[in-house]
Short mmCIF file of N, CA, C and O in Angstrom, two decimals:
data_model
loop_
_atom_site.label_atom_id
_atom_site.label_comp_id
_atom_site.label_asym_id
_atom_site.label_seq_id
_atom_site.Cartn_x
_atom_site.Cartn_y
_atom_site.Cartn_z
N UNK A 1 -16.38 -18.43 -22.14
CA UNK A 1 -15.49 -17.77 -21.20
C UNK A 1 -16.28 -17.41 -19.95
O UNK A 1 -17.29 -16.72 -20.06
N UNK A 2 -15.91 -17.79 -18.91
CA UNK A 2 -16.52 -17.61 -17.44
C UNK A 2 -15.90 -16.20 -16.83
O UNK A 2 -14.68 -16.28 -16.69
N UNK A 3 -16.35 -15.15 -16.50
CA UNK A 3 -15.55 -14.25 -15.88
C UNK A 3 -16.76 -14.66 -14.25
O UNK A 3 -17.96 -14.95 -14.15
N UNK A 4 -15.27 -14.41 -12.93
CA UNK A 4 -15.77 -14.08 -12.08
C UNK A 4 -15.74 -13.10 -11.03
O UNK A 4 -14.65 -12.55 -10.92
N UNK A 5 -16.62 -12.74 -10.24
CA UNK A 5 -16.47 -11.27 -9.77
C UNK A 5 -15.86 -11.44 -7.95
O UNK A 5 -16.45 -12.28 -7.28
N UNK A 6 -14.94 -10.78 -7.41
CA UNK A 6 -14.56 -10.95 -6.18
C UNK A 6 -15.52 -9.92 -5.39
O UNK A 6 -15.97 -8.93 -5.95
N UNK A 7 -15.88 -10.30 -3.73
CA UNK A 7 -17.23 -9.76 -3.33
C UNK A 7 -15.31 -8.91 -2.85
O UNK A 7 -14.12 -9.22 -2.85
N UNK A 8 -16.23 -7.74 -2.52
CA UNK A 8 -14.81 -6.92 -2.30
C UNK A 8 -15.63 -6.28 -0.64
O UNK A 8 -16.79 -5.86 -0.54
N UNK A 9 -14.69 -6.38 0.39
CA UNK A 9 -14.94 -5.74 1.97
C UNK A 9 -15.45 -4.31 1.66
O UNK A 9 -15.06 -3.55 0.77
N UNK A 10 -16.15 -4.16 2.33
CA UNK A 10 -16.64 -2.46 2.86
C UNK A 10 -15.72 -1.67 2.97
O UNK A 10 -14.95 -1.87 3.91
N UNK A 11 -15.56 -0.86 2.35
CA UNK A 11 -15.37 0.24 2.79
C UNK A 11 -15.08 0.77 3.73
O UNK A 11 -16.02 1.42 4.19
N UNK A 12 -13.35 0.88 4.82
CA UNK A 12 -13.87 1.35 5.98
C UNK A 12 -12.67 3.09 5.93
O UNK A 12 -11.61 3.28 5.33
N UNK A 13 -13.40 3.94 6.75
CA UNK A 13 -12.59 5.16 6.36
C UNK A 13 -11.85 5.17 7.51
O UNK A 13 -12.38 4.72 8.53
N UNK A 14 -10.98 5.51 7.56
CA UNK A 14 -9.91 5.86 8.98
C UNK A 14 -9.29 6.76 9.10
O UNK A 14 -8.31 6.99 8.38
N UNK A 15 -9.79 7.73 10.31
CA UNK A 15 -9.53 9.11 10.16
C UNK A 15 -8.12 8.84 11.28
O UNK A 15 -8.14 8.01 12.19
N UNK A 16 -7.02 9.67 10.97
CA UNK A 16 -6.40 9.78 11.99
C UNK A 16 -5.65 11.38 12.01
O UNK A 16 -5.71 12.18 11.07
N UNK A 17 -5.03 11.57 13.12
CA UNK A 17 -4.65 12.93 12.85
C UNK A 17 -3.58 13.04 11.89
O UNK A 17 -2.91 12.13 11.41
N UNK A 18 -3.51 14.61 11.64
CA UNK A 18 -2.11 14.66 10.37
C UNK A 18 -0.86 14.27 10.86
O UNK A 18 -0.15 13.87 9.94
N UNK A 19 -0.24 14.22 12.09
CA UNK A 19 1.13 13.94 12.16
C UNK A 19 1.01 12.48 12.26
O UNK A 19 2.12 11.97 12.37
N UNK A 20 -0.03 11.56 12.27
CA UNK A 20 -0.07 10.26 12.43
C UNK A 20 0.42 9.69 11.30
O UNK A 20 1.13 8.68 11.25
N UNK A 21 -0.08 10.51 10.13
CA UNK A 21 0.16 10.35 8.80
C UNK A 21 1.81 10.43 8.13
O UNK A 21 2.51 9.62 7.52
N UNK A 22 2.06 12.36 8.76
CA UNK A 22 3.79 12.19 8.29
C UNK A 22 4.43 11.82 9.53
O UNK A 22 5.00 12.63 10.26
N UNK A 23 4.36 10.92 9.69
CA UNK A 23 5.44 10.57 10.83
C UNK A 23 6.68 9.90 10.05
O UNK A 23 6.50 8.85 9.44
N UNK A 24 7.88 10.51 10.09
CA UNK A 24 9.02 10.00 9.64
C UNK A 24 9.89 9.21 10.34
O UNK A 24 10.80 8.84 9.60
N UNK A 25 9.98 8.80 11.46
CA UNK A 25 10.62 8.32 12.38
C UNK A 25 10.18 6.31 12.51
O UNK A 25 10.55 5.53 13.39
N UNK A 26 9.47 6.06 11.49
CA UNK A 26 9.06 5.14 11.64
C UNK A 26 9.38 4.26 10.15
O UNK A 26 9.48 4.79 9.04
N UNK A 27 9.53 2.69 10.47
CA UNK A 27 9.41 2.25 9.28
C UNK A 27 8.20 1.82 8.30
O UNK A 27 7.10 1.67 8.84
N UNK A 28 8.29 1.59 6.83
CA UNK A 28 6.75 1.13 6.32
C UNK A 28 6.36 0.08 7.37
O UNK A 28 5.63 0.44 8.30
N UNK A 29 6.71 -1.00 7.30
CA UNK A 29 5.86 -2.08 8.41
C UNK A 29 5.36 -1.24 9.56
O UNK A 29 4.14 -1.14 9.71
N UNK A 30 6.09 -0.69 10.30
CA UNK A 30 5.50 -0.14 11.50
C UNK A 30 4.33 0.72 11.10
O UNK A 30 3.32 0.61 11.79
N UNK A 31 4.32 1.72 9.92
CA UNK A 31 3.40 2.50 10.07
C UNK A 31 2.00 1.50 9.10
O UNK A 31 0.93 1.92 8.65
N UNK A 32 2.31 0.74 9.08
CA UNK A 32 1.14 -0.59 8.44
C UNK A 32 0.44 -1.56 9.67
O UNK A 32 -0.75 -1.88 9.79
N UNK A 33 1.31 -1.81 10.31
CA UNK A 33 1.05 -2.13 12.01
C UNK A 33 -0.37 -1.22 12.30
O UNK A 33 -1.56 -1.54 12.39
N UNK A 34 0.31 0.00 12.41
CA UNK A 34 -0.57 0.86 13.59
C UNK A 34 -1.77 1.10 12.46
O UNK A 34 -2.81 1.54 12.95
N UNK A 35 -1.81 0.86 10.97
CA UNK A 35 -2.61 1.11 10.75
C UNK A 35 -3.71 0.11 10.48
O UNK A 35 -4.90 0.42 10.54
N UNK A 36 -3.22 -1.27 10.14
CA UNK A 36 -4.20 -2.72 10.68
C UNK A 36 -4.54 -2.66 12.07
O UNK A 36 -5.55 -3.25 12.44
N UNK A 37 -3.93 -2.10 12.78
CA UNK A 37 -4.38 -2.32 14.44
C UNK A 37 -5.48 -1.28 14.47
O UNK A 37 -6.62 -1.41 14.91
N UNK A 38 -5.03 -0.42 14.02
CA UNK A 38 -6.37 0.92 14.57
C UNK A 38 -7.28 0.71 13.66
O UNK A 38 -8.23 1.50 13.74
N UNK A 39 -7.34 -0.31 12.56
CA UNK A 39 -8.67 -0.59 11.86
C UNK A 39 -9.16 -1.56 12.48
O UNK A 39 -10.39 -1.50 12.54
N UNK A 40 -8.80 -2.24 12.86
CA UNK A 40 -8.91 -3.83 13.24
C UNK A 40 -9.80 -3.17 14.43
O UNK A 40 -11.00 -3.28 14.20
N UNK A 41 -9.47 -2.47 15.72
CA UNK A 41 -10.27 -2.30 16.93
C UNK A 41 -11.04 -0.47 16.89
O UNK A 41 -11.41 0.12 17.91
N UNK A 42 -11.14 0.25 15.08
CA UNK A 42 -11.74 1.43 15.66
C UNK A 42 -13.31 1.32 16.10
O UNK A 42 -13.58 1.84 17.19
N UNK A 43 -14.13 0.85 15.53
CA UNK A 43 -15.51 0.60 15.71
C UNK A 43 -15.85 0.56 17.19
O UNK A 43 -16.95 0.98 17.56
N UNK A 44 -14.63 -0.10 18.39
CA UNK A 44 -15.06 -0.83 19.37
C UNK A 44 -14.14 0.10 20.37
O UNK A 44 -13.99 -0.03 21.58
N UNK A 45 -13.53 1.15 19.45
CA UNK A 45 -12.57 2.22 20.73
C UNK A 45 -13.39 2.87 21.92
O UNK A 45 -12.86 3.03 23.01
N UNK A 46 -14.85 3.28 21.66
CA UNK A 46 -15.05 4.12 22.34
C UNK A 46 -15.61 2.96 23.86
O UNK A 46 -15.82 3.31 25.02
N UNK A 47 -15.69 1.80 23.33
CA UNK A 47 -15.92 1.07 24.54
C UNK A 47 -14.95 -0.17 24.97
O UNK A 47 -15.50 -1.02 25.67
N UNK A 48 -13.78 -0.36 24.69
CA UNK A 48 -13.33 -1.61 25.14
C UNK A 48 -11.74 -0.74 25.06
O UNK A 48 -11.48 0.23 24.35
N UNK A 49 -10.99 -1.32 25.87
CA UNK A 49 -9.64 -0.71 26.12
C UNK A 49 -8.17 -1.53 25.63
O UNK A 49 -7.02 -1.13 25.43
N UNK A 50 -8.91 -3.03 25.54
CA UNK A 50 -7.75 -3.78 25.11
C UNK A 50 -9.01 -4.88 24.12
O UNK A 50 -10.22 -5.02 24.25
N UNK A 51 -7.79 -5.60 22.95
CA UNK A 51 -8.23 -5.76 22.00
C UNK A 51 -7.33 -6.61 21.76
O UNK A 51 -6.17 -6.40 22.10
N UNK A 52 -7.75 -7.87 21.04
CA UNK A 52 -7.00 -8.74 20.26
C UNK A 52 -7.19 -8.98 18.98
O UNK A 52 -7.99 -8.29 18.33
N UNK A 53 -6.26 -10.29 18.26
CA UNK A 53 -5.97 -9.75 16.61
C UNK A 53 -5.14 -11.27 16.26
O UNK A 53 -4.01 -11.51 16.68
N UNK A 54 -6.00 -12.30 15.37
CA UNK A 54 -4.71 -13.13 15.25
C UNK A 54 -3.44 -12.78 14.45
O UNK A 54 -3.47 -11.70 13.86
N UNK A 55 -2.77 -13.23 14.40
CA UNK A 55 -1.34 -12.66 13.56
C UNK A 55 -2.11 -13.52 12.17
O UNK A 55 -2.16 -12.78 11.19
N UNK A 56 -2.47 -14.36 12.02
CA UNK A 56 -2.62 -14.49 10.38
C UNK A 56 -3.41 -13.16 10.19
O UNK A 56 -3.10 -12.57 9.15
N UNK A 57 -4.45 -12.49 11.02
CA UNK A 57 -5.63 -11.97 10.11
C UNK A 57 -4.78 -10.72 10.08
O UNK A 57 -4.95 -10.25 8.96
N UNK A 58 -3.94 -9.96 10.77
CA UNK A 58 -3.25 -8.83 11.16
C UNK A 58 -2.08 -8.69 9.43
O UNK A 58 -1.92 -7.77 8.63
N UNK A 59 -1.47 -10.20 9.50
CA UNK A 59 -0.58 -10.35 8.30
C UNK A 59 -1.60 -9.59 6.73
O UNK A 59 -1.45 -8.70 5.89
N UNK A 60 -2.85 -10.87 7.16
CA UNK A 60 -3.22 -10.30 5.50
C UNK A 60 -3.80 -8.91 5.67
O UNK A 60 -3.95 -8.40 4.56
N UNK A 61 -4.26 -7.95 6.90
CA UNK A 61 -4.47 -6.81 6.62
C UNK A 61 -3.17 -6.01 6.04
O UNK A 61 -3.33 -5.02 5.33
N UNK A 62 -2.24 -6.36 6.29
CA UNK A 62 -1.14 -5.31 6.20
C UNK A 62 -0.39 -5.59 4.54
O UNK A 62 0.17 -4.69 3.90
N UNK A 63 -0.54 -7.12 4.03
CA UNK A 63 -0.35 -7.33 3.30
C UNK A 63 1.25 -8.31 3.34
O UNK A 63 1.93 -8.40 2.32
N UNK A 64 1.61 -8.92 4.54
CA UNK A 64 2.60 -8.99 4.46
C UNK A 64 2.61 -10.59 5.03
O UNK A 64 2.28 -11.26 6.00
N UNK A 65 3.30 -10.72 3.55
CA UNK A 65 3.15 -12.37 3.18
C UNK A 65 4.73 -13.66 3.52
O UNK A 65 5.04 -14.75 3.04
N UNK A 66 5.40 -12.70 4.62
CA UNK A 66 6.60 -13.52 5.12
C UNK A 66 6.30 -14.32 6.24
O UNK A 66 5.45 -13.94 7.05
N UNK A 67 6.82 -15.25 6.36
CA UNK A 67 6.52 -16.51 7.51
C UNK A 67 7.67 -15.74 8.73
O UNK A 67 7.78 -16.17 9.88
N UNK A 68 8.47 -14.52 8.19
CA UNK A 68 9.34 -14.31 9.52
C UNK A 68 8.58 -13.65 10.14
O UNK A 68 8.11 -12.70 9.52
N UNK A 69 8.03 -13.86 11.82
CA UNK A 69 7.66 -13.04 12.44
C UNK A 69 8.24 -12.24 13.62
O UNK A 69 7.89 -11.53 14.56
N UNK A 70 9.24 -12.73 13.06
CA UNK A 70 10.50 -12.11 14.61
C UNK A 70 10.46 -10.75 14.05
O UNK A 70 10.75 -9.87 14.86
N UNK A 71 10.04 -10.23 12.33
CA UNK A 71 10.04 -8.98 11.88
C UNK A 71 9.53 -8.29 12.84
O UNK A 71 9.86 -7.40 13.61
N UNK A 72 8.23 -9.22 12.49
CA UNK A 72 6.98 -8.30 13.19
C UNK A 72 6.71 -8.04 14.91
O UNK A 72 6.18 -7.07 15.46
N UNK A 73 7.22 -9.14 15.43
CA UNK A 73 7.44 -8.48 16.73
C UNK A 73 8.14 -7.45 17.13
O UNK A 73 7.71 -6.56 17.85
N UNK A 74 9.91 -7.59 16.42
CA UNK A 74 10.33 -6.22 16.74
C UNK A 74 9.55 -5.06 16.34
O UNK A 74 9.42 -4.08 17.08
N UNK A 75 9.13 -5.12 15.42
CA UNK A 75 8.05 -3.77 14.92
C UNK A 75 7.35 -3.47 15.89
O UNK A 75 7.38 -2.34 16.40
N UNK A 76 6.27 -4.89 16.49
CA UNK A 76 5.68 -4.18 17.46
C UNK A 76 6.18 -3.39 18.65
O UNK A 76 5.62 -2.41 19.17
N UNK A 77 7.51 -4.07 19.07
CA UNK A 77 8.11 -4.00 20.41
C UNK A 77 8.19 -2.29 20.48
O UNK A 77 7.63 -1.48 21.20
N UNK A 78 9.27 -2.14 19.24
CA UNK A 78 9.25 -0.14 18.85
C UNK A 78 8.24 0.43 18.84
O UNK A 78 8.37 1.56 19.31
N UNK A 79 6.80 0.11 18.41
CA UNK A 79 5.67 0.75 19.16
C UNK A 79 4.79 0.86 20.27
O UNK A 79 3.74 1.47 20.47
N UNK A 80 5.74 -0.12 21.11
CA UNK A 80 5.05 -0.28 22.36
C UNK A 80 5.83 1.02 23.00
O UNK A 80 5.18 1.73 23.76
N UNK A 81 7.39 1.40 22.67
CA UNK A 81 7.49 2.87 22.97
C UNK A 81 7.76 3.99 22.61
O UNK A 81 8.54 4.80 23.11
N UNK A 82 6.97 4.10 21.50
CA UNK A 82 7.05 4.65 20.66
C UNK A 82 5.68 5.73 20.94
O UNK A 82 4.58 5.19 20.83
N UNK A 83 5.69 7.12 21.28
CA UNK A 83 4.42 8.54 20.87
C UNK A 83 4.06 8.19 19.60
O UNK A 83 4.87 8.20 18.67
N UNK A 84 2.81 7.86 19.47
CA UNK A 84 1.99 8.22 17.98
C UNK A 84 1.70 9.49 18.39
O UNK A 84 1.07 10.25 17.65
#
């Protein structure tokens, strides 16, 4: 019997404030969005202002394994005016 072991990513912690957390006004995808995005560019916040992200690598952070992405744009669109 072969068992094998998956190398598993680091560890990353992501602090955000508490109402970032209960925000009710939002849906799960959206609040999975903001939270692949603000992992995806925190390391590089304190120096770069805009940031990119392919949509495959953005999908498997969030976990979301549908080929519709018209989802996910509207999602984004509501956080483009949307107060975190």
């Amino acid at each position: 019997m072969e068992i094998s072991v998956c190398k598993q990513e680091p560890y990353l912690e992501l602090r955000k404030h508490i109402f970032a957390i209960h925000c009710t006004n939002m849906s799960l995808i959206q609040r999975k969005l903001i939270n692949a995005l603000l992992s995806h560019a925190y390391k590089d916040l304190p120096y770069k202002n805009k940031f990119e992200i392919p949509v495959k690598k953005l999908c498997g952070m969030m976990g979301y394994k549908s080929n519709d992405y018209n989802v996910l744009k509207n999602a984004l669109n509501f956080l483009i005016t949307t107060k975190v």
